[in-house]
Short mmCIF file of C-alpha atoms in Angstrom, two decimals:
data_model
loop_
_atom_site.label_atom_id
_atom_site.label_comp_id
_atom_site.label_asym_id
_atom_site.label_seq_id
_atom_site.Cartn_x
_atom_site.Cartn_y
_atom_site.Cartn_z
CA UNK A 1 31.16 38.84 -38.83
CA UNK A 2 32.53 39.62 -35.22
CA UNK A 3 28.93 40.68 -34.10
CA UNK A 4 27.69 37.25 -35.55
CA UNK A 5 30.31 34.97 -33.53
CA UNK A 6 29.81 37.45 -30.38
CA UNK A 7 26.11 36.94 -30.85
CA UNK A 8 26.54 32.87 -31.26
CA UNK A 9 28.90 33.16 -28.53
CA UNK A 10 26.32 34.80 -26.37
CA UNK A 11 22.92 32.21 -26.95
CA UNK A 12 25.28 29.59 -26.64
CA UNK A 13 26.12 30.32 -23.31
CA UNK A 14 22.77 31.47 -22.30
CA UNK A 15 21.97 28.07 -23.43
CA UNK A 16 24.18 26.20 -21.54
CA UNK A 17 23.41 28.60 -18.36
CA UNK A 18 19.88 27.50 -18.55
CA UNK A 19 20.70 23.90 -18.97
CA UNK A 20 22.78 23.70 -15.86
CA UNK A 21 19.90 25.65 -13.81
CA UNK A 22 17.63 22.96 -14.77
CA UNK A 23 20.26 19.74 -14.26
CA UNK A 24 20.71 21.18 -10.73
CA UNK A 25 16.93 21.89 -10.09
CA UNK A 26 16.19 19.79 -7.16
CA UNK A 27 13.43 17.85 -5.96
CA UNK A 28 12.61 19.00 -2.36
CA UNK A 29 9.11 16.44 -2.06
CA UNK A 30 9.02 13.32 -0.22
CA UNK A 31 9.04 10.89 -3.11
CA UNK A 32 9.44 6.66 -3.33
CA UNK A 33 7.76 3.46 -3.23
CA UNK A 34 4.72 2.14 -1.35
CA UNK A 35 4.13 -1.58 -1.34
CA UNK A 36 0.73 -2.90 0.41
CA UNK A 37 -0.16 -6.28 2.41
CA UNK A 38 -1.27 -7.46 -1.27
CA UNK A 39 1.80 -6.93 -2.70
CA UNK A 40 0.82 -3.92 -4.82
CA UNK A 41 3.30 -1.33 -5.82
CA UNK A 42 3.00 1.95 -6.11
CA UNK A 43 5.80 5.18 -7.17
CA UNK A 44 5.51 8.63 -6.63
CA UNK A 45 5.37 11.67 -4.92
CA UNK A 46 4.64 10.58 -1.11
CA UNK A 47 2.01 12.93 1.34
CA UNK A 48 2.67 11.51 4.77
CA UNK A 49 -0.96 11.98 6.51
CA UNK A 50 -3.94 12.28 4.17
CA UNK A 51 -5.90 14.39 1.81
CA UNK A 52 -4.80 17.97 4.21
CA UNK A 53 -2.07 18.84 3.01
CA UNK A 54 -1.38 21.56 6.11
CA UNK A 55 -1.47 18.76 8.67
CA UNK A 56 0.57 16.18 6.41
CA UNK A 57 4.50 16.13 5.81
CA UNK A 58 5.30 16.84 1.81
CA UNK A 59 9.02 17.59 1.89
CA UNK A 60 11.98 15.67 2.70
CA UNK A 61 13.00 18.49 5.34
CA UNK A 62 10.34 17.81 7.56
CA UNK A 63 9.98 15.45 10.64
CA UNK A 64 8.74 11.88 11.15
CA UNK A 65 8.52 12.16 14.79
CA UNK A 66 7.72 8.85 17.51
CA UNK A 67 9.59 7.17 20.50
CA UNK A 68 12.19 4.87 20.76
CA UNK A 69 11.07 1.53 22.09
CA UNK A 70 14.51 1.24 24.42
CA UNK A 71 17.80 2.10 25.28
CA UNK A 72 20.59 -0.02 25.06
CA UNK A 73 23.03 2.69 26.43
CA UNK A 74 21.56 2.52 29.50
CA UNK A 75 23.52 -1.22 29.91
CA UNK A 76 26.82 0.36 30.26
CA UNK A 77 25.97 2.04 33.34
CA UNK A 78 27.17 0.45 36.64
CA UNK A 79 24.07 0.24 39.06
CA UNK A 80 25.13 3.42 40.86
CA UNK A 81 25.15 5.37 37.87
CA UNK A 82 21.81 3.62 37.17
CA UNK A 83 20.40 5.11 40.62
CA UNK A 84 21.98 8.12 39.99
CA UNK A 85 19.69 8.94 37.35
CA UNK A 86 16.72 7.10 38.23
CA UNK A 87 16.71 8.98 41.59
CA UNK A 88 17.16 12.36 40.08
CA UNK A 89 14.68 12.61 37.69
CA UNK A 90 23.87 -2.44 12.59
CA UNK A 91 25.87 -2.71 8.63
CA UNK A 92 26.94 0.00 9.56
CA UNK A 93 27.11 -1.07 13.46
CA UNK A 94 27.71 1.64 15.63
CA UNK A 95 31.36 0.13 17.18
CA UNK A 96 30.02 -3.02 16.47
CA UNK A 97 27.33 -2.89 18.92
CA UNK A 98 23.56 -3.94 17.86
CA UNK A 99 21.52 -0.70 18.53
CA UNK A 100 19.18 -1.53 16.08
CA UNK A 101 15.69 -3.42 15.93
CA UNK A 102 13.63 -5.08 18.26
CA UNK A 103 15.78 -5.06 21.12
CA UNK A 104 14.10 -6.84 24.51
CA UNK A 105 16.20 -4.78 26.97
CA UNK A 106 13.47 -2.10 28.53
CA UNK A 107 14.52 1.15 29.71
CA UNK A 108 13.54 0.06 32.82
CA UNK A 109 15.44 2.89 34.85
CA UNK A 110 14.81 6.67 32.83
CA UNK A 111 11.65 8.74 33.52
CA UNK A 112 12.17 10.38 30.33
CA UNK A 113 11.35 8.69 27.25
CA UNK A 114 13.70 9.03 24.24
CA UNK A 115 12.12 11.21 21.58
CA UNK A 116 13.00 9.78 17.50
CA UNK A 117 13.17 12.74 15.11
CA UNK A 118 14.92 11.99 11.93
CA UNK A 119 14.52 14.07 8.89
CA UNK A 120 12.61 12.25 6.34
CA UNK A 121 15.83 12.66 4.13
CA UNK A 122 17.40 10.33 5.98
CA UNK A 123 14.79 7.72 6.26
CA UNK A 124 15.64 4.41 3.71
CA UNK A 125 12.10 2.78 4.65
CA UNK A 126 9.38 2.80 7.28
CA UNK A 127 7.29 -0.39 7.60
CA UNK A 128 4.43 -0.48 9.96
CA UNK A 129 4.23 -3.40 12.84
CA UNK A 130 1.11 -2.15 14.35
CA UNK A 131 -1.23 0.84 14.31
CA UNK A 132 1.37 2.72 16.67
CA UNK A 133 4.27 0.90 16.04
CA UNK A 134 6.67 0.75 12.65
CA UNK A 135 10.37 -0.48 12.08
CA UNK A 136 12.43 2.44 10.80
CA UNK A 137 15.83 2.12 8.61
CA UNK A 138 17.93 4.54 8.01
CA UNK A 139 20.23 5.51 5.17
CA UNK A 140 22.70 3.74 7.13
CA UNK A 141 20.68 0.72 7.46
CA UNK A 142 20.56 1.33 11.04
CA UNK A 143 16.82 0.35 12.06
CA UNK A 144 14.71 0.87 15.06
CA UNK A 145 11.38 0.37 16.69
CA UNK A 146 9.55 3.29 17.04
CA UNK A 147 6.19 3.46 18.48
CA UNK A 148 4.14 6.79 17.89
CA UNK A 149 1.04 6.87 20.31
CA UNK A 150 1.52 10.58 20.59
CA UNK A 151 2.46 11.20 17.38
CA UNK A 152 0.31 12.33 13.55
CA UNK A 153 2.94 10.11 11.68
CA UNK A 154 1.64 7.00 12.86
CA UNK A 155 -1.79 5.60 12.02
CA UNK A 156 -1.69 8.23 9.12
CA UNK A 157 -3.15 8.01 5.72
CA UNK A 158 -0.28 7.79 2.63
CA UNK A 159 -0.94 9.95 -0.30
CA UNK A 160 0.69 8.31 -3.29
CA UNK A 161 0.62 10.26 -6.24
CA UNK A 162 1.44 7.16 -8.25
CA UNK A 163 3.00 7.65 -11.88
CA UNK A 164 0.62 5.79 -13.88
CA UNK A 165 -2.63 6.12 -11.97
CA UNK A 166 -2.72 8.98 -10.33
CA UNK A 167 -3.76 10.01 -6.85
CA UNK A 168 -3.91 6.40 -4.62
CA UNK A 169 -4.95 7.11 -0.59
CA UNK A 170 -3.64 4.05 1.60
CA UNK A 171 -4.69 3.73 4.99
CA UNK A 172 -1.76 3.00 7.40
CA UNK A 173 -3.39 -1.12 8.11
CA UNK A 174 -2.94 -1.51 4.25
CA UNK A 175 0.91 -0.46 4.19
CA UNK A 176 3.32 -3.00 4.25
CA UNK A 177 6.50 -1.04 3.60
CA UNK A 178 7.51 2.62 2.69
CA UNK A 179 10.93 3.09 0.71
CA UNK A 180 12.08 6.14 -0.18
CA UNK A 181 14.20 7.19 -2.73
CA UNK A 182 15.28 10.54 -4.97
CA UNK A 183 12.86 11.49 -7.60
CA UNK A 184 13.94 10.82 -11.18
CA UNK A 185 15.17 13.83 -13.48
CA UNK A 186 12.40 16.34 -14.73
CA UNK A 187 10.09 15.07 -11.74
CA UNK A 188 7.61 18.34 -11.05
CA UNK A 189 7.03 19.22 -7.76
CA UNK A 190 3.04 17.81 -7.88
CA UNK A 191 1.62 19.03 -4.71
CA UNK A 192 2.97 22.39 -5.29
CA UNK A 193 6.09 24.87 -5.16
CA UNK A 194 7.25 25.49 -1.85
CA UNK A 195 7.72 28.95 0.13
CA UNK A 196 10.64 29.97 0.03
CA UNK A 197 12.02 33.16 1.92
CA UNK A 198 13.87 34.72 4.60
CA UNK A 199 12.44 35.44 8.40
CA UNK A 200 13.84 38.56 10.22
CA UNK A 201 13.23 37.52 14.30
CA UNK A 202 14.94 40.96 15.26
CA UNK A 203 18.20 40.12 17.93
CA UNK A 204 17.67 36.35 17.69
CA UNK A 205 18.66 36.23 13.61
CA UNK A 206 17.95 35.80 10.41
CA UNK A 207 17.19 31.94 8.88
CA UNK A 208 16.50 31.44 5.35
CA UNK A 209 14.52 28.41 3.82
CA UNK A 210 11.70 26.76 2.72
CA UNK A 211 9.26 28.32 5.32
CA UNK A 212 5.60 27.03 7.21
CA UNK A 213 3.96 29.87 7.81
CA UNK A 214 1.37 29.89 11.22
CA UNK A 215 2.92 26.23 11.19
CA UNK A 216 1.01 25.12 8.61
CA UNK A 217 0.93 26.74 5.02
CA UNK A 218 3.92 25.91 3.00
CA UNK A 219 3.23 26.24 -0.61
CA UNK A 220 2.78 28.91 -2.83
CA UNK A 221 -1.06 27.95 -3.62
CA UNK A 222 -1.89 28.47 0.58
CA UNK A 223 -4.19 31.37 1.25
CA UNK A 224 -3.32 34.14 4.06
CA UNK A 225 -6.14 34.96 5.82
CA UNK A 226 -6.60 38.17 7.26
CA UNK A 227 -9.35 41.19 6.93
CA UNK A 228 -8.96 44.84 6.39
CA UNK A 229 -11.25 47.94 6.11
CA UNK A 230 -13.64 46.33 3.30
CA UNK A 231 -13.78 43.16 4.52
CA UNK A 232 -12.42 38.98 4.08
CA UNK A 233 -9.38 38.88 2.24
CA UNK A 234 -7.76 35.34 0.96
CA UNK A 235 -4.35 35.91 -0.55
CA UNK A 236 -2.19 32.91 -2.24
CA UNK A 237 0.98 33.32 -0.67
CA UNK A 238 2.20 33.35 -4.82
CA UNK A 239 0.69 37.05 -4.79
CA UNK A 240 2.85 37.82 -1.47
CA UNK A 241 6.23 39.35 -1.01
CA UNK A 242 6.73 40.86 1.95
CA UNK A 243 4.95 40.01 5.70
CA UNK A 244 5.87 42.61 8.18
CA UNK A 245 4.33 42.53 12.04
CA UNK A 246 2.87 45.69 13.00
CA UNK A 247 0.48 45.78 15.92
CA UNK A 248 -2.32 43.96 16.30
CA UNK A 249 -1.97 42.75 12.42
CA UNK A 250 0.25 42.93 9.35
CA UNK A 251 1.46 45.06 6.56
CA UNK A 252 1.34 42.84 3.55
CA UNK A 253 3.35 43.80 0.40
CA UNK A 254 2.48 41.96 -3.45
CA UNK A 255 4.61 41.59 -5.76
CA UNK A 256 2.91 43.88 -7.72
CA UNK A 257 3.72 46.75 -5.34
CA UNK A 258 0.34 46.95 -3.91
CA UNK A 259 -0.02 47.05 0.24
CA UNK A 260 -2.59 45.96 2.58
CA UNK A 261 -3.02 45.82 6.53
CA UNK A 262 -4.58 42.75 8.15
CA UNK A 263 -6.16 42.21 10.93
CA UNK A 264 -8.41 38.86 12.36
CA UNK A 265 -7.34 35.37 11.96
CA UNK A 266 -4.45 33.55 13.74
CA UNK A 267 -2.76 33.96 10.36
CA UNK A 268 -1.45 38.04 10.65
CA UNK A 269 -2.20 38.28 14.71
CA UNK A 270 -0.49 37.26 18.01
CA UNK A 271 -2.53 33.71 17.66
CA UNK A 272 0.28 32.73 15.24
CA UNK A 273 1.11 29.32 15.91
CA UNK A 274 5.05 30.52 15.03
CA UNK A 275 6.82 30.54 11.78
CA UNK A 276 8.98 27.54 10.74
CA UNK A 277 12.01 27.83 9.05
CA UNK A 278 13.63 24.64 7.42
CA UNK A 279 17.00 26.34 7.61
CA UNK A 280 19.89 23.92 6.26
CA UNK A 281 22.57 25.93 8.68
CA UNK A 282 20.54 24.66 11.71
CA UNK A 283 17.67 22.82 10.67
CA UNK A 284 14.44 23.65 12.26
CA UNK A 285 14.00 27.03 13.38
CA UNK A 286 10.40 27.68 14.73
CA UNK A 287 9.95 31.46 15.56
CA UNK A 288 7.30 32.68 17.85
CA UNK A 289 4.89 35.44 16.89
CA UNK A 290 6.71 37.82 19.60
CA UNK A 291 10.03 37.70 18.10
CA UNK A 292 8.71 37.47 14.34
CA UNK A 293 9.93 41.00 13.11
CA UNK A 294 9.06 39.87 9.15
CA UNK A 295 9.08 37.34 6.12
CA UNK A 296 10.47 38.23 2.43
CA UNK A 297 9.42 35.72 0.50
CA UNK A 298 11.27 34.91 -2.64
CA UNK A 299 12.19 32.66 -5.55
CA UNK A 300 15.85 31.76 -4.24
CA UNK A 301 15.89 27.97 -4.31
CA UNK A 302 19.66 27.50 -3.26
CA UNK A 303 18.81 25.87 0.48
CA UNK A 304 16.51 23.62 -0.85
CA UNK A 305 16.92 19.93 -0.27
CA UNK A 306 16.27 16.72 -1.85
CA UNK A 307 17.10 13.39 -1.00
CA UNK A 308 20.65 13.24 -2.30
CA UNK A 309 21.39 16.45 0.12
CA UNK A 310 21.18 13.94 3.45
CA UNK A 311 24.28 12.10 3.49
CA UNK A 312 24.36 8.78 4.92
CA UNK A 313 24.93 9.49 9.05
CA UNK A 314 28.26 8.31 10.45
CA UNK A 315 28.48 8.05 14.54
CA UNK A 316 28.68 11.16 16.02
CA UNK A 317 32.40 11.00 16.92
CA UNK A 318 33.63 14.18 19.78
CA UNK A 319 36.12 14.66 22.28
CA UNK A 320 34.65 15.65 25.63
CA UNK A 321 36.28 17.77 27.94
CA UNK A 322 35.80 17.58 31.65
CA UNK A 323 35.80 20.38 33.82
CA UNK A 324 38.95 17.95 35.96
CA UNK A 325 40.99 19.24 31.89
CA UNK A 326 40.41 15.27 31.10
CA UNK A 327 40.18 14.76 27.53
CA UNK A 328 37.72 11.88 25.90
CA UNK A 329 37.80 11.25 22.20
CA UNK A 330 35.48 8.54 20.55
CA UNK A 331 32.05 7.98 19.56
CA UNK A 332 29.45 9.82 21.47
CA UNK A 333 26.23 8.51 22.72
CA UNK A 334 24.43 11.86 23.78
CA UNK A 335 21.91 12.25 26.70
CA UNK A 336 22.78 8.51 26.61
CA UNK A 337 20.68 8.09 23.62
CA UNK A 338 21.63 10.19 20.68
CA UNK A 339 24.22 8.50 18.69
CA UNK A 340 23.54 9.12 15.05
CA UNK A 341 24.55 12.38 13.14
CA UNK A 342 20.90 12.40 11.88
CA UNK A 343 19.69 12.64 15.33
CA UNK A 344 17.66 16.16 16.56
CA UNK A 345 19.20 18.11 19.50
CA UNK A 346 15.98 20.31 21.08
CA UNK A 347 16.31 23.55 22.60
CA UNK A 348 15.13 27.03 22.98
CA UNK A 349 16.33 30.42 22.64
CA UNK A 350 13.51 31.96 24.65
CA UNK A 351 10.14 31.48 22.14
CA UNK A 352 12.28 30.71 19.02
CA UNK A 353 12.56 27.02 19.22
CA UNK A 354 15.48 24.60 17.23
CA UNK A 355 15.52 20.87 16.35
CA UNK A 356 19.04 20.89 15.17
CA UNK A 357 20.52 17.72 13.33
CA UNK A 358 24.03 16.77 15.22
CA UNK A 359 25.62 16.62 11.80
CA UNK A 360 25.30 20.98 12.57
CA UNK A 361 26.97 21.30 15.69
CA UNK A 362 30.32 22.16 15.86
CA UNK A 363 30.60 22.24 20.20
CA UNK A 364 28.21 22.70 23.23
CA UNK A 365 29.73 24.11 26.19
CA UNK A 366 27.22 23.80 29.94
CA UNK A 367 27.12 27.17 31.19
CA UNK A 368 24.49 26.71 33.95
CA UNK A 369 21.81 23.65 34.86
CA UNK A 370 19.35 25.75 32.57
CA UNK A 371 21.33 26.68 29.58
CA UNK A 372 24.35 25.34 27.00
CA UNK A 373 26.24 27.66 24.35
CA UNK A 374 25.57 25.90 21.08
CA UNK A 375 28.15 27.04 18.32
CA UNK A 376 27.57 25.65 14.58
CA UNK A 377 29.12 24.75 12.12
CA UNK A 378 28.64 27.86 10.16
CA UNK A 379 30.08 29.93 13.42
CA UNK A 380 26.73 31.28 14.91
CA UNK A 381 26.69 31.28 18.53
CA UNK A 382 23.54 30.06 20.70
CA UNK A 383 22.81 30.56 24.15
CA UNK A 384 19.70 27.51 24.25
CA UNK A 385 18.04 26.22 26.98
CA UNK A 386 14.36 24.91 28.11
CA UNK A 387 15.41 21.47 27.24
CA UNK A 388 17.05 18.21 28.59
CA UNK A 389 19.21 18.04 25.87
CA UNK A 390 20.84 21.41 27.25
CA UNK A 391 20.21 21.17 30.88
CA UNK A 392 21.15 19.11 33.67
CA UNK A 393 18.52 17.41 32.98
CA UNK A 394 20.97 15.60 30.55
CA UNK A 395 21.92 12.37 31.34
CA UNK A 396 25.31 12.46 30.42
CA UNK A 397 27.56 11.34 27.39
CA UNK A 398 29.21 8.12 26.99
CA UNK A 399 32.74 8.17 24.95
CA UNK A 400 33.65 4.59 23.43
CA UNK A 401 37.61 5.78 22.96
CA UNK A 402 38.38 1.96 21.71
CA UNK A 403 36.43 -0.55 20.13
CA UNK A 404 37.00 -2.70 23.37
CA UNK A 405 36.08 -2.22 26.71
CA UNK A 406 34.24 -0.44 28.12
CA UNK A 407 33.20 3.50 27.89
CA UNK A 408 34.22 6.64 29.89
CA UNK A 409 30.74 7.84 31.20
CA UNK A 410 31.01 11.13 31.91
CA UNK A 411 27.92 13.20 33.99
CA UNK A 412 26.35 16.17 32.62
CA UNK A 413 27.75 17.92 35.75
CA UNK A 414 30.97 17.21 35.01
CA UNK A 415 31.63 18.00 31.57
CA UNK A 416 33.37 21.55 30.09
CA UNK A 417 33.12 21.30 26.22
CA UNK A 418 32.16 18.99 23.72
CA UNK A 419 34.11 19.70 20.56
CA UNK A 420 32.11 17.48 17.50
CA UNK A 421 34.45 15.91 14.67
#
């Protein structure tokens, strides 16, 4: 009788073990609502540019990348300041100012224009104005221009693989607005499970993720291209388990234990375009073929992300420390442009490249006019560089410390620490 309630005990549990796994199961693909100039509607799993799925975004980590039509920042600055840095180089309402849509004021006076990288977790909708032009709101229904004349996401064909009718391609002229929203429960992932694995890049760390290999393949149905001693070979990265650099090629591991050395295509040789890493400790960590060391690839789900896993962003709120020991705590507009947690802060650590959300940072501390120490939330430590954003190329912070009047501005040269909330 004891082994019969022991052996109850023990499916019951194994039952409710395996019910949990598959409540928390998440849905990492871009998914929502596409309505057209008609007024059609369609729902489902979203491919943002077209029938390739290697040069179109599937997964709410990735990037909808463009540039910000102005600057309203830049209206705080006294005209010195404005010289300064000409010569050298909404609900929600951040403090109540409107930094949202449409403004008229021009960035008449930066060189530089402002990059817009948001996460397409924390995208609400995207609605096109023109073929290289779309009004973006955010989760915090914060919304902006954006115009993308250098950028894939706009002009793009939608994939929506609609619930009812299946595949539906809609050119970008037919689109009249894009709202996203979290899959419903038992949603499959329909384009495909992701990669998932961890990338050794020798002294510059380890990430872990949902991975792009070569910058391109990033589910489990992508072939590896290579060659060895008898000829072509095309391997589904489902078969993989193990990519390890050595020479001019690879040492590829399958599951099944077998091992293989390729040589030939940019896909296992130095013409790598870089593995990508959609760590959620930093974000996105692309590492270059020279500091790629190797790539376990596994079934370990835990740092994937759906839409519920982007909060809705706040202000980025910091106290800035001068190198005079002066003390500034408020909200933050960074390189007089970044104010949003959501917002990407670029930089390199030699050929491994980040695009950090600010929502990671913990403090960034100038060292020289090439380089910043980035520390993270998590407690990593990054010397980064190659990038305004880290450089005295910066333009500066400014701290509103009230809701009234006006803001400390405070000069890249002059600042010590910035310690983020």
């Amino acid at each position: 009788m004891i082994r019969r309630i022991l052996l109850f005990v023990g499916i019951g549990i194994g039952l409710l073990i395996i019910a949990n796994e598959s409540k928390a199961q998440k849905n990492v693909a871009i998914y929502g609502k596409v309505t057209t100039v008609s007024g059609d509607k369609y729902t489902g799993a979203i491919r943002w540019g077209g029938s390739n799925s290697q040069k179109a975004e599937l997964f709410w980590v990735e990037l909808f990348n463009g540039t910000k039509t102005s600057n309203d920042f830049m209206s705080f600055l006294s005209k010195s300041e404005i010289k300064e840095l000409s010569g050298r180089e909404e609900s929600d309402s951040w403090l109540s100012l409107d930094l949202g849509v449409l403004s008229i004021w021009e960035d008449k006076f930066s060189r530089t224009q402002h990059e817009f990288k948001a996460r397409f977790g924390d995208i609400k909708s995207i609605e096109p104005l023109r073929r290289d032009r779309a009004k973006v709101t955010l989760k915090n229904n914060v919304a902006l221009e954006i115009t993308g004349s250098n950028s894939e996401d706009f002009g793009a064909t939608i994939v929506v693989m609609d619930f009812e009718l299946g595949e539906i391609k809609l050119s970008w002229s037919r689109i009249d607005k894009v709202e996203f929203m979290a899959a419903p429960d038992g949603f499959d992932e329909i384009f495909g499970k992701p990669i998932y694995g961890v990338v050794d890049a020798g002294r510059k760390g380890t990430f872990k993720g949902l991975i792009a290999w070569d910058n391109d393949e990033r589910l489990m149905t992508d072939i590896l291209d290579g060659k060895d001693r008898d000829g072509d070979k095309k391997i589904p990265f489902r078969s993989i388990q193990k990519i390890a650099k050595n020479r001019n090629g690879v040492d590829l591991t399958l599951r099944s234990g077998r091992t293989l050395f390729l040589t030939g295509s940019n896909d296992v040789n130095q013409e790598n375009r870089g593995v990508v890493v959609y760590d959620p400790d930093y974000g996105l960590v692309k590492v270059g073929w020279r500091d790629f060391v190797d790539l376990e690839i596994d079934d370990d789900e835990s740092t994937s992300m759906d839409y519920n896993d982007f909060p809705v962003s706040k202000g980025i709120n910091a106290t800035v420390v001068t190198i005079d020991g002066d003390e500034f705590k408020g909200l933050v507009a960074f390189d007089l442009d970044e104010a949003w947690e959501f917002e990407i802060l670029d930089a390199n650590d030699d050929r491994v490249e980040y695009q950090i959300p600010f929502r990671n940072i913990k403090s960034i501390i100038p060292k020289n006019s090439n380089y910043s120490m980035v520390e993270m939330k998590n407690g990593e430590r990054l010397l980064l560089g190659d990038h305004r954003d880290v450089s005295s190329d910066n333009a500066g912070v400014l701290v509103f410390v009230s809701k009234s009047g006006d803001p400390e501005y405070i000069r890249w040269s002059k600042i010590d620490e910035i310690i983020f909330d």
